[in-house]
JSON list of C-alpha atoms in Angstrom, two decimals:
[
{"chain": "S", "resi": 1, "resn": "MET", "atom": "CA", "xyz": [0.04, 0.26, 0.35]},
{"chain": "S", "resi": 2, "resn": "GLY", "atom": "CA", "xyz": [1.60, 3.68, -1.28]},
{"chain": "S", "resi": 3, "resn": "VAL", "atom": "CA", "xyz": [0.96, 7.45, -0.30]},
{"chain": "S", "resi": 4, "resn": "GLU", "atom": "CA", "xyz": [-1.90, 6.38, -3.07]},
{"chain": "S", "resi": 5, "resn": "SER", "atom": "CA", "xyz": [-3.97, 3.85, -1.36]},
{"chain": "S", "resi": 6, "resn": "PHE", "atom": "CA", "xyz": [-6.11, 3.31, 1.39]},
{"chain": "S", "resi": 7, "resn": "PHE", "atom": "CA", "xyz": [-7.13, -0.81, 2.63]},
{"chain": "S", "resi": 8, "resn": "VAL", "atom": "CA", "xyz": [-10.22, -2.35, 4.96]},
{"chain": "S", "resi": 9, "resn": "LYS", "atom": "CA", "xyz": [-10.24, -5.57, 6.44]},
{"chain": "S", "resi": 10, "resn": "LEU", "atom": "CA", "xyz": [-12.57, -7.83, 6.51]},
{"chain": "S", "resi": 11, "resn": "LEU", "atom": "CA", "xyz": [-12.21, -10.42, 9.10]},
{"chain": "S", "resi": 12, "resn": "VAL", "atom": "CA", "xyz": [-13.76, -13.89, 9.26]},
{"chain": "S", "resi": 13, "resn": "LYS", "atom": "CA", "xyz": [-15.79, -14.74, 11.55]},
{"chain": "S", "resi": 14, "resn": "GLU", "atom": "CA", "xyz": [-15.74, -18.44, 13.21]},
{"chain": "S", "resi": 15, "resn": "GLN", "atom": "CA", "xyz": [-18.67, -19.71, 12.70]},
{"chain": "S", "resi": 16, "resn": "GLU", "atom": "CA", "xyz": [-19.89, -23.54, 12.26]},
{"chain": "S", "resi": 17, "resn": "GLY", "atom": "CA", "xyz": [-21.45, -24.81, 8.33]},
{"chain": "S", "resi": 18, "resn": "ASN", "atom": "CA", "xyz": [-19.61, -21.62, 6.32]},
{"chain": "S", "resi": 19, "resn": "ASN", "atom": "CA", "xyz": [-17.17, -22.75, 2.93]},
{"chain": "S", "resi": 20, "resn": "LYS", "atom": "CA", "xyz": [-14.93, -20.60, 3.63]},
{"chain": "S", "resi": 21, "resn": "SER", "atom": "CA", "xyz": [-12.18, -21.51, 0.60]},
{"chain": "S", "resi": 22, "resn": "ILE", "atom": "CA", "xyz": [-11.08, -19.09, -2.12]},
{"chain": "S", "resi": 23, "resn": "SER", "atom": "CA", "xyz": [-12.58, -20.80, -5.18]},
{"chain": "S", "resi": 24, "resn": "ASN", "atom": "CA", "xyz": [-16.41, -20.61, -2.91]},
{"chain": "S", "resi": 25, "resn": "LEU", "atom": "CA", "xyz": [-15.53, -16.99, -2.27]},
{"chain": "S", "resi": 26, "resn": "ILE", "atom": "CA", "xyz": [-15.20, -15.92, -5.88]},
{"chain": "S", "resi": 27, "resn": "SER", "atom": "CA", "xyz": [-18.05, -18.55, -7.36]},
{"chain": "S", "resi": 28, "resn": "ARG", "atom": "CA", "xyz": [-20.24, -16.05, -4.75]},
{"chain": "S", "resi": 29, "resn": "LEU", "atom": "CA", "xyz": [-19.13, -12.51, -5.64]},
{"chain": "S", "resi": 30, "resn": "THR", "atom": "CA", "xyz": [-19.35, -13.57, -9.37]},
{"chain": "S", "resi": 31, "resn": "GLU", "atom": "CA", "xyz": [-23.03, -14.85, -8.63]},
{"chain": "S", "resi": 32, "resn": "TRP", "atom": "CA", "xyz": [-23.63, -11.73, -7.16]},
{"chain": "S", "resi": 33, "resn": "ASN", "atom": "CA", "xyz": [-22.98, -9.80, -10.44]},
{"chain": "S", "resi": 34, "resn": "ILE", "atom": "CA", "xyz": [-19.28, -8.92, -8.96]},
{"chain": "S", "resi": 35, "resn": "ASN", "atom": "CA", "xyz": [-16.54, -8.78, -11.54]},
{"chain": "S", "resi": 36, "resn": "CYS", "atom": "CA", "xyz": [-13.81, -10.54, -10.41]},
{"chain": "S", "resi": 37, "resn": "VAL", "atom": "CA", "xyz": [-10.35, -11.09, -12.34]},
{"chain": "S", "resi": 38, "resn": "PRO", "atom": "CA", "xyz": [-7.39, -12.83, -10.92]},
{"chain": "S", "resi": 39, "resn": "ARG", "atom": "CA", "xyz": [-4.11, -10.79, -10.54]},
{"chain": "S", "resi": 40, "resn": "ASN", "atom": "CA", "xyz": [-2.20, -13.72, -8.65]},
{"chain": "S", "resi": 41, "resn": "LYS", "atom": "CA", "xyz": [-3.18, -16.79, -5.97]},
{"chain": "S", "resi": 42, "resn": "HIS", "atom": "CA", "xyz": [-4.05, -14.42, -3.44]},
{"chain": "S", "resi": 43, "resn": "GLU", "atom": "CA", "xyz": [-5.48, -10.70, -4.94]},
{"chain": "S", "resi": 44, "resn": "LEU", "atom": "CA", "xyz": [-8.50, -10.07, -7.38]},
{"chain": "S", "resi": 45, "resn": "GLU", "atom": "CA", "xyz": [-9.58, -7.55, -9.09]},
{"chain": "S", "resi": 46, "resn": "LEU", "atom": "CA", "xyz": [-12.72, -6.28, -8.19]},
{"chain": "S", "resi": 47, "resn": "GLU", "atom": "CA", "xyz": [-14.72, -4.50, -10.59]},
{"chain": "S", "resi": 48, "resn": "LYS", "atom": "CA", "xyz": [-12.49, -3.12, -12.70]},
{"chain": "S", "resi": 49, "resn": "PHE", "atom": "CA", "xyz": [-11.34, -0.53, -9.56]},
{"chain": "S", "resi": 50, "resn": "LEU", "atom": "CA", "xyz": [-10.42, -2.28, -6.28]},
{"chain": "S", "resi": 51, "resn": "ILE", "atom": "CA", "xyz": [-7.33, -5.00, -5.38]},
{"chain": "S", "resi": 52, "resn": "LEU", "atom": "CA", "xyz": [-8.65, -7.88, -3.19]},
{"chain": "S", "resi": 53, "resn": "THR", "atom": "CA", "xyz": [-6.29, -9.45, -1.21]},
{"chain": "S", "resi": 54, "resn": "ILE", "atom": "CA", "xyz": [-6.44, -13.29, 0.60]},
{"chain": "S", "resi": 55, "resn": "HIS", "atom": "CA", "xyz": [-5.05, -14.31, 3.85]},
{"chain": "S", "resi": 56, "resn": "ALA", "atom": "CA", "xyz": [-5.77, -17.69, 4.23]},
{"chain": "S", "resi": 57, "resn": "ASP", "atom": "CA", "xyz": [-4.15, -20.89, 6.32]},
{"chain": "S", "resi": 58, "resn": "GLU", "atom": "CA", "xyz": [-4.48, -23.77, 3.66]},
{"chain": "S", "resi": 59, "resn": "ASN", "atom": "CA", "xyz": [-7.29, -22.82, 1.42]},
{"chain": "S", "resi": 60, "resn": "ARG", "atom": "CA", "xyz": [-9.49, -21.27, 4.15]},
{"chain": "S", "resi": 61, "resn": "ILE", "atom": "CA", "xyz": [-9.67, -17.77, 4.32]},
{"chain": "S", "resi": 62, "resn": "LEU", "atom": "CA", "xyz": [-8.34, -16.02, 7.41]},
{"chain": "S", "resi": 63, "resn": "GLU", "atom": "CA", "xyz": [-8.92, -12.52, 6.00]},
{"chain": "S", "resi": 64, "resn": "VAL", "atom": "CA", "xyz": [-9.50, -10.22, 3.14]},
{"chain": "S", "resi": 65, "resn": "SER", "atom": "CA", "xyz": [-8.59, -6.78, 2.23]},
{"chain": "S", "resi": 66, "resn": "ILE", "atom": "CA", "xyz": [-10.04, -4.82, 0.20]},
{"chain": "S", "resi": 67, "resn": "GLU", "atom": "CA", "xyz": [-7.48, -2.05, -1.28]},
{"chain": "S", "resi": 68, "resn": "GLY", "atom": "CA", "xyz": [-9.06, 1.47, -3.06]},
{"chain": "S", "resi": 69, "resn": "CYS", "atom": "CA", "xyz": [-7.58, 4.65, -4.02]},
{"chain": "S", "resi": 70, "resn": "PHE", "atom": "CA", "xyz": [-7.97, 7.81, -2.68]},
{"chain": "S", "resi": 71, "resn": "SER", "atom": "CA", "xyz": [-8.11, 9.39, -6.61]},
{"chain": "S", "resi": 72, "resn": "TRP", "atom": "CA", "xyz": [-11.63, 8.49, -5.69]},
{"chain": "S", "resi": 73, "resn": "PHE", "atom": "CA", "xyz": [-12.11, 8.11, -1.94]},
{"chain": "S", "resi": 74, "resn": "SER", "atom": "CA", "xyz": [-15.95, 9.31, -1.12]},
{"chain": "S", "resi": 75, "resn": "ASP", "atom": "CA", "xyz": [-17.52, 6.56, -4.21]},
{"chain": "S", "resi": 76, "resn": "CYS", "atom": "CA", "xyz": [-14.72, 4.02, -3.65]},
{"chain": "S", "resi": 77, "resn": "ILE", "atom": "CA", "xyz": [-15.30, 4.15, 0.09]},
{"chain": "S", "resi": 78, "resn": "VAL", "atom": "CA", "xyz": [-19.28, 2.94, -1.45]},
{"chain": "S", "resi": 79, "resn": "GLU", "atom": "CA", "xyz": [-17.41, 0.48, -3.38]},
{"chain": "S", "resi": 80, "resn": "ILE", "atom": "CA", "xyz": [-16.35, -0.98, -0.99]},
{"chain": "S", "resi": 81, "resn": "TYR", "atom": "CA", "xyz": [-19.53, -1.21, 1.59]},
{"chain": "S", "resi": 82, "resn": "LYS", "atom": "CA", "xyz": [-21.56, -2.83, -1.04]},
{"chain": "S", "resi": 83, "resn": "ILE", "atom": "CA", "xyz": [-18.75, -5.83, -1.55]},
{"chain": "S", "resi": 84, "resn": "SER", "atom": "CA", "xyz": [-18.15, -6.04, 2.84]},
{"chain": "S", "resi": 85, "resn": "GLU", "atom": "CA", "xyz": [-22.30, -5.84, 2.95]},
{"chain": "S", "resi": 86, "resn": "ILE", "atom": "CA", "xyz": [-22.76, -9.16, -0.03]},
{"chain": "S", "resi": 87, "resn": "ILE", "atom": "CA", "xyz": [-19.72, -11.12, 1.89]},
{"chain": "S", "resi": 88, "resn": "ASN", "atom": "CA", "xyz": [-20.96, -10.58, 5.33]},
{"chain": "S", "resi": 89, "resn": "GLU", "atom": "CA", "xyz": [-24.78, -11.29, 4.15]},
{"chain": "S", "resi": 90, "resn": "LYS", "atom": "CA", "xyz": [-24.05, -13.87, 1.32]},
{"chain": "S", "resi": 91, "resn": "ILE", "atom": "CA", "xyz": [-21.28, -15.47, 2.29]},
{"chain": "S", "resi": 92, "resn": "PHE", "atom": "CA", "xyz": [-19.20, -15.57, 5.38]},
{"chain": "S", "resi": 93, "resn": "GLN", "atom": "CA", "xyz": [-19.55, -12.79, 8.14]},
{"chain": "S", "resi": 94, "resn": "ILE", "atom": "CA", "xyz": [-16.50, -10.97, 8.73]},
{"chain": "S", "resi": 95, "resn": "LYS", "atom": "CA", "xyz": [-15.76, -7.66, 11.51]},
{"chain": "S", "resi": 96, "resn": "VAL", "atom": "CA", "xyz": [-14.22, -5.02, 9.86]},
{"chain": "S", "resi": 97, "resn": "GLY", "atom": "CA", "xyz": [-11.44, -2.88, 10.31]},
{"chain": "S", "resi": 98, "resn": "THR", "atom": "CA", "xyz": [-8.89, -0.51, 8.77]},
{"chain": "S", "resi": 99, "resn": "SER", "atom": "CA", "xyz": [-5.15, 0.07, 8.63]},
{"chain": "S", "resi": 100, "resn": "ARG", "atom": "CA", "xyz": [-5.24, 1.16, 12.77]},
{"chain": "S", "resi": 101, "resn": "ASN", "atom": "CA", "xyz": [-7.58, -1.51, 13.53]},
{"chain": "S", "resi": 102, "resn": "GLY", "atom": "CA", "xyz": [-10.41, -0.72, 14.61]},
{"chain": "S", "resi": 103, "resn": "GLU", "atom": "CA", "xyz": [-13.41, -1.64, 14.09]},
{"chain": "S", "resi": 104, "resn": "ILE", "atom": "CA", "xyz": [-16.11, -0.54, 12.03]},
{"chain": "S", "resi": 105, "resn": "PRO", "atom": "CA", "xyz": [-19.38, -1.15, 11.98]},
{"chain": "S", "resi": 106, "resn": "ILE", "atom": "CA", "xyz": [-21.12, -3.35, 9.02]},
{"chain": "S", "resi": 107, "resn": "GLN", "atom": "CA", "xyz": [-24.53, -2.25, 9.61]},
{"chain": "S", "resi": 108, "resn": "ASN", "atom": "CA", "xyz": [-24.69, 1.05, 8.59]},
{"chain": "S", "resi": 109, "resn": "LYS", "atom": "CA", "xyz": [-23.59, 2.27, 5.30]},
{"chain": "S", "resi": 110, "resn": "GLU", "atom": "CA", "xyz": [-23.33, 5.83, 6.71]},
{"chain": "S", "resi": 111, "resn": "GLU", "atom": "CA", "xyz": [-21.49, 4.81, 9.92]},
{"chain": "S", "resi": 112, "resn": "PHE", "atom": "CA", "xyz": [-19.12, 3.01, 7.52]},
{"chain": "S", "resi": 113, "resn": "CYS", "atom": "CA", "xyz": [-18.52, 5.28, 4.94]},
{"chain": "S", "resi": 114, "resn": "ASN", "atom": "CA", "xyz": [-17.01, 7.65, 7.93]},
{"chain": "S", "resi": 115, "resn": "ALA", "atom": "CA", "xyz": [-15.65, 5.75, 10.33]},
{"chain": "S", "resi": 116, "resn": "ILE", "atom": "CA", "xyz": [-13.10, 4.90, 7.31]},
{"chain": "S", "resi": 117, "resn": "GLN", "atom": "CA", "xyz": [-13.23, 8.85, 5.95]},
{"chain": "S", "resi": 118, "resn": "LYS", "atom": "CA", "xyz": [-12.36, 9.62, 10.03]},
{"chain": "S", "resi": 119, "resn": "ASP", "atom": "CA", "xyz": [-9.86, 6.85, 10.01]},
{"chain": "S", "resi": 120, "resn": "TYR", "atom": "CA", "xyz": [-7.61, 7.88, 6.39]},
{"chain": "S", "resi": 121, "resn": "TYR", "atom": "CA", "xyz": [-8.64, 11.61, 6.94]},
{"chain": "S", "resi": 122, "resn": "GLU", "atom": "CA", "xyz": [-4.98, 12.62, 7.67]},
{"chain": "S", "resi": 123, "resn": "LYS", "atom": "CA", "xyz": [-3.19, 10.25, 4.77]},
{"chain": "S", "resi": 124, "resn": "TYR", "atom": "CA", "xyz": [-6.42, 11.58, 2.08]},
{"chain": "S", "resi": 125, "resn": "ASN", "atom": "CA", "xyz": [-5.46, 15.32, 3.25]},
{"chain": "S", "resi": 126, "resn": "ASP", "atom": "CA", "xyz": [-1.14, 14.23, 2.06]},
{"chain": "S", "resi": 127, "resn": "PHE", "atom": "CA", "xyz": [-2.52, 12.62, -1.28]},
{"chain": "S", "resi": 128, "resn": "LEU", "atom": "CA", "xyz": [-4.29, 15.73, -2.04]},
{"chain": "S", "resi": 129, "resn": "ASN", "atom": "CA", "xyz": [-1.78, 17.43, -1.62]},
{"chain": "S", "resi": 130, "resn": "ARG", "atom": "CA", "xyz": [1.12, 15.70, -3.35]},
{"chain": "S", "resi": 131, "resn": "TYR", "atom": "CA", "xyz": [-1.61, 14.98, -6.39]},
{"chain": "S", "resi": 132, "resn": "GLY", "atom": "CA", "xyz": [-4.65, 17.02, -5.89]},
{"chain": "S", "resi": 133, "resn": "ILE", "atom": "CA", "xyz": [-6.51, 14.47, -8.06]},
{"chain": "S", "resi": 134, "resn": "THR", "atom": "CA", "xyz": [-9.61, 13.84, -7.81]},
{"chain": "S", "resi": 135, "resn": "ASP", "atom": "CA", "xyz": [-13.05, 11.88, -9.06]},
{"chain": "S", "resi": 136, "resn": "VAL", "atom": "CA", "xyz": [-10.66, 10.01, -11.07]},
{"chain": "S", "resi": 137, "resn": "LYS", "atom": "CA", "xyz": [-11.68, 6.33, -10.83]},
{"chain": "S", "resi": 138, "resn": "CYS", "atom": "CA", "xyz": [-8.21, 4.05, -10.96]},
{"chain": "S", "resi": 139, "resn": "LEU", "atom": "CA", "xyz": [-6.88, 0.69, -9.46]},
{"chain": "S", "resi": 140, "resn": "PRO", "atom": "CA", "xyz": [-4.33, 2.28, -6.77]},
{"chain": "S", "resi": 141, "resn": "ARG", "atom": "CA", "xyz": [-0.44, 0.98, -7.04]},
{"chain": "S", "resi": 142, "resn": "GLU", "atom": "CA", "xyz": [0.43, 0.62, -10.28]},
{"chain": "S", "resi": 143, "resn": "ASN", "atom": "CA", "xyz": [-2.50, 2.24, -12.20]},
{"chain": "S", "resi": 144, "resn": "PHE", "atom": "CA", "xyz": [-2.69, 5.37, -10.37]},
{"chain": "S", "resi": 145, "resn": "TYR", "atom": "CA", "xyz": [1.22, 6.12, -11.54]},
{"chain": "S", "resi": 146, "resn": "ASN", "atom": "CA", "xyz": [1.00, 5.35, -14.56]},
{"chain": "S", "resi": 147, "resn": "TYR", "atom": "CA", "xyz": [-1.85, 7.76, -14.91]},
{"chain": "S", "resi": 148, "resn": "PHE", "atom": "CA", "xyz": [-0.49, 10.45, -12.75]},
{"chain": "S", "resi": 149, "resn": "LYS", "atom": "CA", "xyz": [2.29, 10.55, -15.02]},
{"chain": "S", "resi": 150, "resn": "LYS", "atom": "CA", "xyz": [0.23, 10.41, -18.17]},
{"chain": "S", "resi": 151, "resn": "TYR", "atom": "CA", "xyz": [-1.44, 13.37, -16.71]},
{"chain": "S", "resi": 152, "resn": "LYS", "atom": "CA", "xyz": [1.48, 15.58, -15.81]},
{"chain": "S", "resi": 153, "resn": "GLN", "atom": "CA", "xyz": [2.61, 15.11, -19.26]},
{"chain": "S", "resi": 154, "resn": "LYS", "atom": "CA", "xyz": [-0.85, 16.89, -20.09]},
{"chain": "S", "resi": 155, "resn": "SER", "atom": "CA", "xyz": [-0.30, 19.52, -18.12]},
{"chain": "S", "resi": 156, "resn": "LEU", "atom": "CA", "xyz": [2.64, 20.31, -19.11]},
{"chain": "S", "resi": 157, "resn": "LEU", "atom": "CA", "xyz": [1.68, 20.43, -22.58]},
{"chain": "S", "resi": 158, "resn": "LYS", "atom": "CA", "xyz": [-1.07, 22.13, -21.58]},
{"chain": "S", "resi": 159, "resn": "LYS", "atom": "CA", "xyz": [1.56, 24.73, -20.21]},
{"chain": "S", "resi": 160, "resn": "LEU", "atom": "CA", "xyz": [3.34, 24.98, -23.83]}
]
C-alpha cells in the first residue's frame, strides 16, 4: 500500500457451516455480479477498480482486505461497503477494520463510510496535497502512478 491507497480489512468470524474457501468466495462474488479477475494466487481485481487480497491458511480464508485508491475516495468507500455487505450477508460473516485496527460497523452504510473517512483523513489530505487528483476512478498501486505520469505530461504540454 502506497501513498495513493487505503484498505479495509474484513476479518472472517468463526462459525460452523460456512464454506470459507477461496474458490467459494470467487464463485459467490461472481453470482452477485461482482466482476472478479485474478491478479495472482491471493489477489483479485474487483469491479476493475479495487484489489482484494486473500489471507488464508491452506484453503480456508482468515481475512481479506480490499484496497482502493484515494483518487476516487468517497465513491470508492461506497463500493467497498457494497462488497463488504455482500460478503457479510451472503458468503460468510465478517468484522470490519482498517489499517489502524479499529472495528467499523457494517450494519450502517453512513457509519461505515464516515469511520473510514475519519480513519484516513490525514493520509487522504496528504494525497490531495501531493497529487490534487479527485474523481478519477482507477486501481491503486502502479495503475494510479501510470495515470498520474500521463496526467502530468498532459498538464506540461498544456502549459507550453
